[in-house]
Coordinates of C-alpha atoms and ligand atoms in Angstrom, one line a residue:
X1 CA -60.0 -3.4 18.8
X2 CA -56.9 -3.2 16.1
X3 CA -55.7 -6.1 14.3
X4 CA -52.6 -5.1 14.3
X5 CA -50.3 -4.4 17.0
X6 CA -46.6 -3.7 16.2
X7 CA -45.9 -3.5 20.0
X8 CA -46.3 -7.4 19.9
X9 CA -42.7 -8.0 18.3
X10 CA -41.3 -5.6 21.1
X11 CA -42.5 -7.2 24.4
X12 CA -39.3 -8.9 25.3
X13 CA -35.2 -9.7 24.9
X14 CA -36.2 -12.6 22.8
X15 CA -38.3 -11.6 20.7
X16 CA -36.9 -8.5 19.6
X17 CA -33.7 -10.2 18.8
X18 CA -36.3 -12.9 16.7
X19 CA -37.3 -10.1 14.4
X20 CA -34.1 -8.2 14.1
X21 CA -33.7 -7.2 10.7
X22 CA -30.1 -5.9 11.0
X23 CA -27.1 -7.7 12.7
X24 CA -23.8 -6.5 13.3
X25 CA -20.7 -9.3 13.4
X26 CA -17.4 -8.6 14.7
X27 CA -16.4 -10.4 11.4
X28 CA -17.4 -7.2 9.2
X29 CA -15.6 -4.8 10.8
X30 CA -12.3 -3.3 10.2
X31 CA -9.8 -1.7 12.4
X32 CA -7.9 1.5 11.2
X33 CA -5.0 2.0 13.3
X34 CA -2.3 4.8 13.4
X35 CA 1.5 3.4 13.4
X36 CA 4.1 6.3 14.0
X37 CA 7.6 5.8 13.4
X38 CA 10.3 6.4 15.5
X39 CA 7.2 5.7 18.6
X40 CA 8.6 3.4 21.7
X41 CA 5.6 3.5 22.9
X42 CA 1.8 4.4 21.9
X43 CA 1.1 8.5 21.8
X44 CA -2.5 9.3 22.6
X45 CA -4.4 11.4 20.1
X46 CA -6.3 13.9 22.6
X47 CA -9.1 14.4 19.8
X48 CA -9.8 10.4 19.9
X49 CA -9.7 9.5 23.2
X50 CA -9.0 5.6 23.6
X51 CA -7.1 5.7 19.9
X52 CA -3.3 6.0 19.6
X53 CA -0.4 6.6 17.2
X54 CA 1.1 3.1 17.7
X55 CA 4.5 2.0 18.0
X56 CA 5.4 -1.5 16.1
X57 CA 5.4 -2.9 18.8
X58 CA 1.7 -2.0 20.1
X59 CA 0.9 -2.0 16.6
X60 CA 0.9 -5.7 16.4
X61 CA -0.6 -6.3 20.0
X62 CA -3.8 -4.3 18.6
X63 CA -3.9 -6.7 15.6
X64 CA -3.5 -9.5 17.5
X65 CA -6.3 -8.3 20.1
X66 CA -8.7 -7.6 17.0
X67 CA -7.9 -10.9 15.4
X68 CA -8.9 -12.7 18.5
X69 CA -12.3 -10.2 19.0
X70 CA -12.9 -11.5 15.2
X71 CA -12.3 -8.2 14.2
X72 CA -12.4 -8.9 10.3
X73 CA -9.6 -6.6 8.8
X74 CA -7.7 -4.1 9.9
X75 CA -6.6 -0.9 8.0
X76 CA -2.8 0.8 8.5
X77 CA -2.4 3.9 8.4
X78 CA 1.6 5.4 8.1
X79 CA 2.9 8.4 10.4
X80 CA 6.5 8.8 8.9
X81 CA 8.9 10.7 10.5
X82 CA 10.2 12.3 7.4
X83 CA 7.8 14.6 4.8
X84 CA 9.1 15.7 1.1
X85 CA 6.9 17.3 -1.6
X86 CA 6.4 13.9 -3.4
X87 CA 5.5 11.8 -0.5
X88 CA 8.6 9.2 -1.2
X89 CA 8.3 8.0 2.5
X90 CA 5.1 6.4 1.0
X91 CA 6.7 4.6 -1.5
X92 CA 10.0 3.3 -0.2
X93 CA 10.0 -0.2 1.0
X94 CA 11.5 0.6 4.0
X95 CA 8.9 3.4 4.9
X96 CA 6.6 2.9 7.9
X97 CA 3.9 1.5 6.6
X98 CA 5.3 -0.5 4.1
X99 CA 7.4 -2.1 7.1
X100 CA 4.2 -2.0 9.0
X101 CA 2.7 -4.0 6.6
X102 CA 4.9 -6.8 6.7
X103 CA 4.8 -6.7 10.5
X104 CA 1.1 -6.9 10.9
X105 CA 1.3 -9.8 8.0
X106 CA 3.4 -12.0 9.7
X107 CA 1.3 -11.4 12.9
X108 CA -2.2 -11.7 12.3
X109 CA -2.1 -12.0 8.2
X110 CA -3.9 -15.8 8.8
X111 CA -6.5 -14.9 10.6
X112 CA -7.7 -11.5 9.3
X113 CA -7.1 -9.1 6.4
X114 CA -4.7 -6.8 6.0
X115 CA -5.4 -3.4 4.3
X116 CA -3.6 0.0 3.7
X117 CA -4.3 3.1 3.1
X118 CA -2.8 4.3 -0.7
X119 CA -2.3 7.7 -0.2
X120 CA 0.1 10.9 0.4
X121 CA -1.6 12.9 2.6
X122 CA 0.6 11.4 5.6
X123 CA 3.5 11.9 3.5
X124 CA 3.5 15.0 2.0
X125 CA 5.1 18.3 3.6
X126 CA 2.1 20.2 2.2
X127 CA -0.6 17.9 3.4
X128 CA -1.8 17.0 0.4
X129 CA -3.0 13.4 -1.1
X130 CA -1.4 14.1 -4.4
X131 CA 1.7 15.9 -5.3
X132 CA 1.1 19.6 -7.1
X133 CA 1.9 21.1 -10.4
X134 CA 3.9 24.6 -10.4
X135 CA 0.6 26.4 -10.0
X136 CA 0.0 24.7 -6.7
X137 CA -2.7 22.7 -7.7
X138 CA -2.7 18.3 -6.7
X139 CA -2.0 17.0 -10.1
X140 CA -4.1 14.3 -11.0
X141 CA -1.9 12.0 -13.1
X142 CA 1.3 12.7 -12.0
X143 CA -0.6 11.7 -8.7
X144 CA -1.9 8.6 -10.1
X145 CA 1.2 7.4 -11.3
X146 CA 2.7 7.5 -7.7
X147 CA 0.0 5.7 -6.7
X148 CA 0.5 2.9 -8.6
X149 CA 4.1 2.6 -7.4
X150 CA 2.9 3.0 -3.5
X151 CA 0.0 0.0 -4.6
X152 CA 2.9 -1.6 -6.2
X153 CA 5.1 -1.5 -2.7
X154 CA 2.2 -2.1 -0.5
X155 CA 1.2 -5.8 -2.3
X156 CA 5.3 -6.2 -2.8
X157 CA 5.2 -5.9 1.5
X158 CA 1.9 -8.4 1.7
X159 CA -0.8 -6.1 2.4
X160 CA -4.3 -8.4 0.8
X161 CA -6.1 -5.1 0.5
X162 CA -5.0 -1.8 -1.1
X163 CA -7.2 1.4 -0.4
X164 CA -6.9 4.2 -2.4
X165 CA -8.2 6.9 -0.9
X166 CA -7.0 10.2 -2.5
X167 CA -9.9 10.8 -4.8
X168 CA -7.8 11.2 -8.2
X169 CA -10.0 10.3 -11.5
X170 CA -9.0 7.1 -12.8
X171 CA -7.0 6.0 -9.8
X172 CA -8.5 2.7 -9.3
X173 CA -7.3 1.8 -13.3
X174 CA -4.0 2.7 -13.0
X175 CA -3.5 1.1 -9.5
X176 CA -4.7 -2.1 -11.0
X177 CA -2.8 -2.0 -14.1
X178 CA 0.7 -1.3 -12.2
X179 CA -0.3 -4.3 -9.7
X180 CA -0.9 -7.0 -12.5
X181 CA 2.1 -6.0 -14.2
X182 CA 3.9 -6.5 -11.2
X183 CA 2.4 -10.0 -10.9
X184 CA 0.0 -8.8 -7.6
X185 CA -2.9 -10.1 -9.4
X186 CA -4.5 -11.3 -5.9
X187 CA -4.6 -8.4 -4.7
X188 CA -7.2 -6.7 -4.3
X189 CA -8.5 -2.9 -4.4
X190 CA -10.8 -1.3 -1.7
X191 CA -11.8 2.3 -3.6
X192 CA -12.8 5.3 -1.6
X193 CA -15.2 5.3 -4.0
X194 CA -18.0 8.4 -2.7
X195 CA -15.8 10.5 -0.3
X196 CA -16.7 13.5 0.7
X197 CA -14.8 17.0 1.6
X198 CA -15.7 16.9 5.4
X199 CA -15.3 18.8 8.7
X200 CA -15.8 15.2 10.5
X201 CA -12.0 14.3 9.1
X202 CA -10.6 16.8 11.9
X203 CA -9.4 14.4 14.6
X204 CA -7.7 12.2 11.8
X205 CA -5.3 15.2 11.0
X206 CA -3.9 14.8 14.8
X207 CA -4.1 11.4 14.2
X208 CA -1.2 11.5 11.3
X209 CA 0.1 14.7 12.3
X210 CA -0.9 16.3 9.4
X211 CA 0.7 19.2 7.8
X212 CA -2.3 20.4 5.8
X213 CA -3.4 23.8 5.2
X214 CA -6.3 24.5 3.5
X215 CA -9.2 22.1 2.4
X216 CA -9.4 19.0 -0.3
X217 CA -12.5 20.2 -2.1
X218 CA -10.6 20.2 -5.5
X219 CA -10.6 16.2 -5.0
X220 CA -13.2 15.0 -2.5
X221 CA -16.7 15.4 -3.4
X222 CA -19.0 18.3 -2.7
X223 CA -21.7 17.2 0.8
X224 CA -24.2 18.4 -1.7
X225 CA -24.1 16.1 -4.2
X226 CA -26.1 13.0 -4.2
X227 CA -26.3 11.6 -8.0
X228 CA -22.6 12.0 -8.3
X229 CA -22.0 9.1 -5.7
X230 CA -23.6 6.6 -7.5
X231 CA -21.6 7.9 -10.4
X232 CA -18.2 7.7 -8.4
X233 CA -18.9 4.4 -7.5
X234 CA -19.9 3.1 -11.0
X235 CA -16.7 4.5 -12.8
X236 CA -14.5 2.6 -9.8
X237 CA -16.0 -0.6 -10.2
X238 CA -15.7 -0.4 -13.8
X239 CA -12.4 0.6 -13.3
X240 CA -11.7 -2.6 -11.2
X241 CA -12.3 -2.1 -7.7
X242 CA -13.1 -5.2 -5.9
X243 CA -14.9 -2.9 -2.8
X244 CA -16.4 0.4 -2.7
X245 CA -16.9 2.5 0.1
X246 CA -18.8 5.6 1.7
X247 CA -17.0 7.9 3.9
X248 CA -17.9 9.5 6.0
X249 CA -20.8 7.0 7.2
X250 CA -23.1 9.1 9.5
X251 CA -23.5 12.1 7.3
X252 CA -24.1 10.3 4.7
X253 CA -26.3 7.6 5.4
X254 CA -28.5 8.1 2.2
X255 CA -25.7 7.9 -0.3
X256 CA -24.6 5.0 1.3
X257 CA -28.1 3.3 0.6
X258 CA -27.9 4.5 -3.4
X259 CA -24.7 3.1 -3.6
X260 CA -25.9 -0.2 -1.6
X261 CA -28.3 -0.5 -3.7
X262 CA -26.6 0.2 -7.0
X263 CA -22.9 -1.6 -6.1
X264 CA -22.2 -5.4 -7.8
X265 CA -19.3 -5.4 -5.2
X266 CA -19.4 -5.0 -1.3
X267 CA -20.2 -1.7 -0.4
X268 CA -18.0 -0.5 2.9
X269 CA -18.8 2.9 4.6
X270 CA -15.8 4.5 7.1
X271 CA -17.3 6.0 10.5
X272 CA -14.4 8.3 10.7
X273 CA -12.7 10.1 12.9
X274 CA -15.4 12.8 14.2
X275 CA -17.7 10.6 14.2
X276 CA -15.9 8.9 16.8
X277 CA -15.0 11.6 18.1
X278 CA -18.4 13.3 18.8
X279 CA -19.8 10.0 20.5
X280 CA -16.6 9.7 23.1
X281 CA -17.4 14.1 23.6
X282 CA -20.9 13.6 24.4
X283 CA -20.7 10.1 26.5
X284 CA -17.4 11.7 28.4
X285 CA -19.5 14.8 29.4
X286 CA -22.3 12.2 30.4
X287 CA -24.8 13.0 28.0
X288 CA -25.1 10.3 25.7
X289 CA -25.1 6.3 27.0
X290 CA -21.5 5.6 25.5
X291 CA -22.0 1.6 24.6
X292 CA -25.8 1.6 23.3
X293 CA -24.7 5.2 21.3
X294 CA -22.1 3.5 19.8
X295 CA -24.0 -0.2 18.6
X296 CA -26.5 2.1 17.6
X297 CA -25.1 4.3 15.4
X298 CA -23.2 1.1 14.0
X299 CA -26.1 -0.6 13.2
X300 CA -27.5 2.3 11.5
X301 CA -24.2 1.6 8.8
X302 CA -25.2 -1.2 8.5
X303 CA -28.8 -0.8 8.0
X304 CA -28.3 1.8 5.6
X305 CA -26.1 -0.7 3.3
X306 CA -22.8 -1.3 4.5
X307 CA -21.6 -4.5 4.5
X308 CA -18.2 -4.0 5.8
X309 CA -17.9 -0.6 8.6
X310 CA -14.4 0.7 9.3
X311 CA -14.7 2.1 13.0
X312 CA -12.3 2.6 15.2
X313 CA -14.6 1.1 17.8
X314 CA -14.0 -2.4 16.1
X315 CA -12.2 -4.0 19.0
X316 CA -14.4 -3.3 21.6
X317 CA -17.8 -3.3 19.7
X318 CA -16.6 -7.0 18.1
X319 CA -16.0 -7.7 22.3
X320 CA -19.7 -6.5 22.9
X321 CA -20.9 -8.3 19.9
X322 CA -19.5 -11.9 21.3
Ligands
PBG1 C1 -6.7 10.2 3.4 C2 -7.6 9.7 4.5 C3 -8.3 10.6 5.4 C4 -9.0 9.7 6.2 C5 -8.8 8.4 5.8 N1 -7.9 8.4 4.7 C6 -8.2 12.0 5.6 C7 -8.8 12.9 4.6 O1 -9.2 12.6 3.5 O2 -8.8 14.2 4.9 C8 -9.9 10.1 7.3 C9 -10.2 9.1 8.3 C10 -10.9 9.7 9.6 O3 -11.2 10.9 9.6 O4 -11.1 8.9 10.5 N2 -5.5 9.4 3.4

């Protein structure tokens, strides 16, 4: 007979649970969420079926709904009814996610943290997450420098957490910089640290109504590139970033396990969009098992490194999770 017999640690409920080596908790997940202004009421985004460009108003019931599912954070995302070359809607005070911000504070800012998105690409008429130079091309300091003063508005309107996303070099330093000299020393940077040039994004592009043409492979890494995530990740922290993160998550599982492995900070990875989307395709046409598909392929996050997963299943997977 053999000694050893792995099937032991399978035979039941109880004991598989025992010898679980991964768990998931509602309190490491984040919520991205879509606020549109000018909405009255939610819009459905037909590429992400059970996700909607919120209005305020149903903006704050899905915080407050996440907060109580011990959703950990939650992560805005601005649909401005206005696009100029430079993005300004991001900036302004009175844009939609800076108002947002404030909003979702005062709601749920107690019991959960609040994050944004630091970026143009919902702001810009060209699409863009940086503004371009007279050749066309998305001009890396002049970008940053925005940045900062979007960072700057986003801490002024409360937000705990700012997330630059936009993949400019050096980002992360000048964000920081323009938020301590601003006296926003608390708060703290989430860096889009390994992002990657994907197809997966395409929902998200209904999501915030995007005006993009064309691809951001002059700023978001290359899917081929391994070593270069690790190296990403390093400059960032250096740089000041109090979280890292691997997006997309599914693709990418293996750079998300180099960069676990190599991060002093928590490590976040982003199932975005298509992911989402591919899992509500399949279990709508009945071919996947919609709630085991979707623990499952969170758990795989997790056991690949992530600490914190951004999904847009955080609501309802924290709800399962209970
Ligand atoms: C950029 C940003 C994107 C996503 C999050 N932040 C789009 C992109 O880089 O093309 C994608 C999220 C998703 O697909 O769920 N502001």
């Amino acid at each position: 007979m053999f000694a050893h017999r792995p099937r032991r640690l399978r035979q039941s409920v109880p004991m598989r649970k025992l010898v679980a080596q991964n768990r998931l908790a509602p309190a490491d997940l984040i919520l991205p969420v879509f606020v549109k202004e000018g909405a009255t009421q939610p819009i459905d985004i037909s590429s992400m079926p059970g996700v909607q460009q919120h209005s305020m108003a149903s903006l704050k019931t899905a915080a407050r709904d996440a907060a109580e599912a011990g959703v950990g954070g939650i992560m805005l995302f601005g649909v401005p009814e206005t696009l100029d070359a430079q993005g300004s809607a991001g900036v302004d005070p009175n844009g939609i996610l800076n108002l947002a911000i404030a909003e979702v504070v005062a709601e749920v800012g107690d019991d959960m943290v609040v994050m944004a998105d630091t970026c143009l690409d919902e702001f810009t008429d060209h699409g863009h997450c940086g503004v371009l130079d007279a050749e066309g091309n998305v001009d890396n300091d002049a970008t940053n420098a925005i940045y900062a003063q979007m960072a700057v508005a986003q801490a002024a309107a409360g937000v705990h957490v700012v997330s630059p996303s936009g993949m400019m070099d050096g980002q992360v330093a000048v964000i920081r910089e323009a938020l301590d000299a601003a006296g926003h020393t608390n708060t703290a940077i989430l860096a889009y640290s390994a992002k990657y040039a994907s197809a997966f994004y395409g929902p998200f592009r209904e999501a915030v109504d995007s005006a993009l043409t064309g691809d951001r492979k002059t700023y978001q890494m290359d899917s081929a590139n391994r070593t270069e995530a690790m190296f990403e990740t390093e400059l960032d922290i250096e740089e000041g970033a109090d979280m890292v993160m691997v997006k997309p998550a599914m693709s990418y599982l293996d750079i998300l396990r180099d960069v676990a492995n190599m991060s002093t900070v928590p490590v976040a990875a982003y199932q975005i969009s298509g992911e989402y989307a591919m899992i509500e395709a399949a279990a709508a046409n009945g071919w996947i098992e919609r709630e085991p598909a979707m623990l499952e392929s969170l758990t795989a996050i997790r056991r690949a490194g992530a600490q914190n997963i951004l999904t847009y299943y955080a609501t309802e997977a924290a709800r399962l999770l209970a």
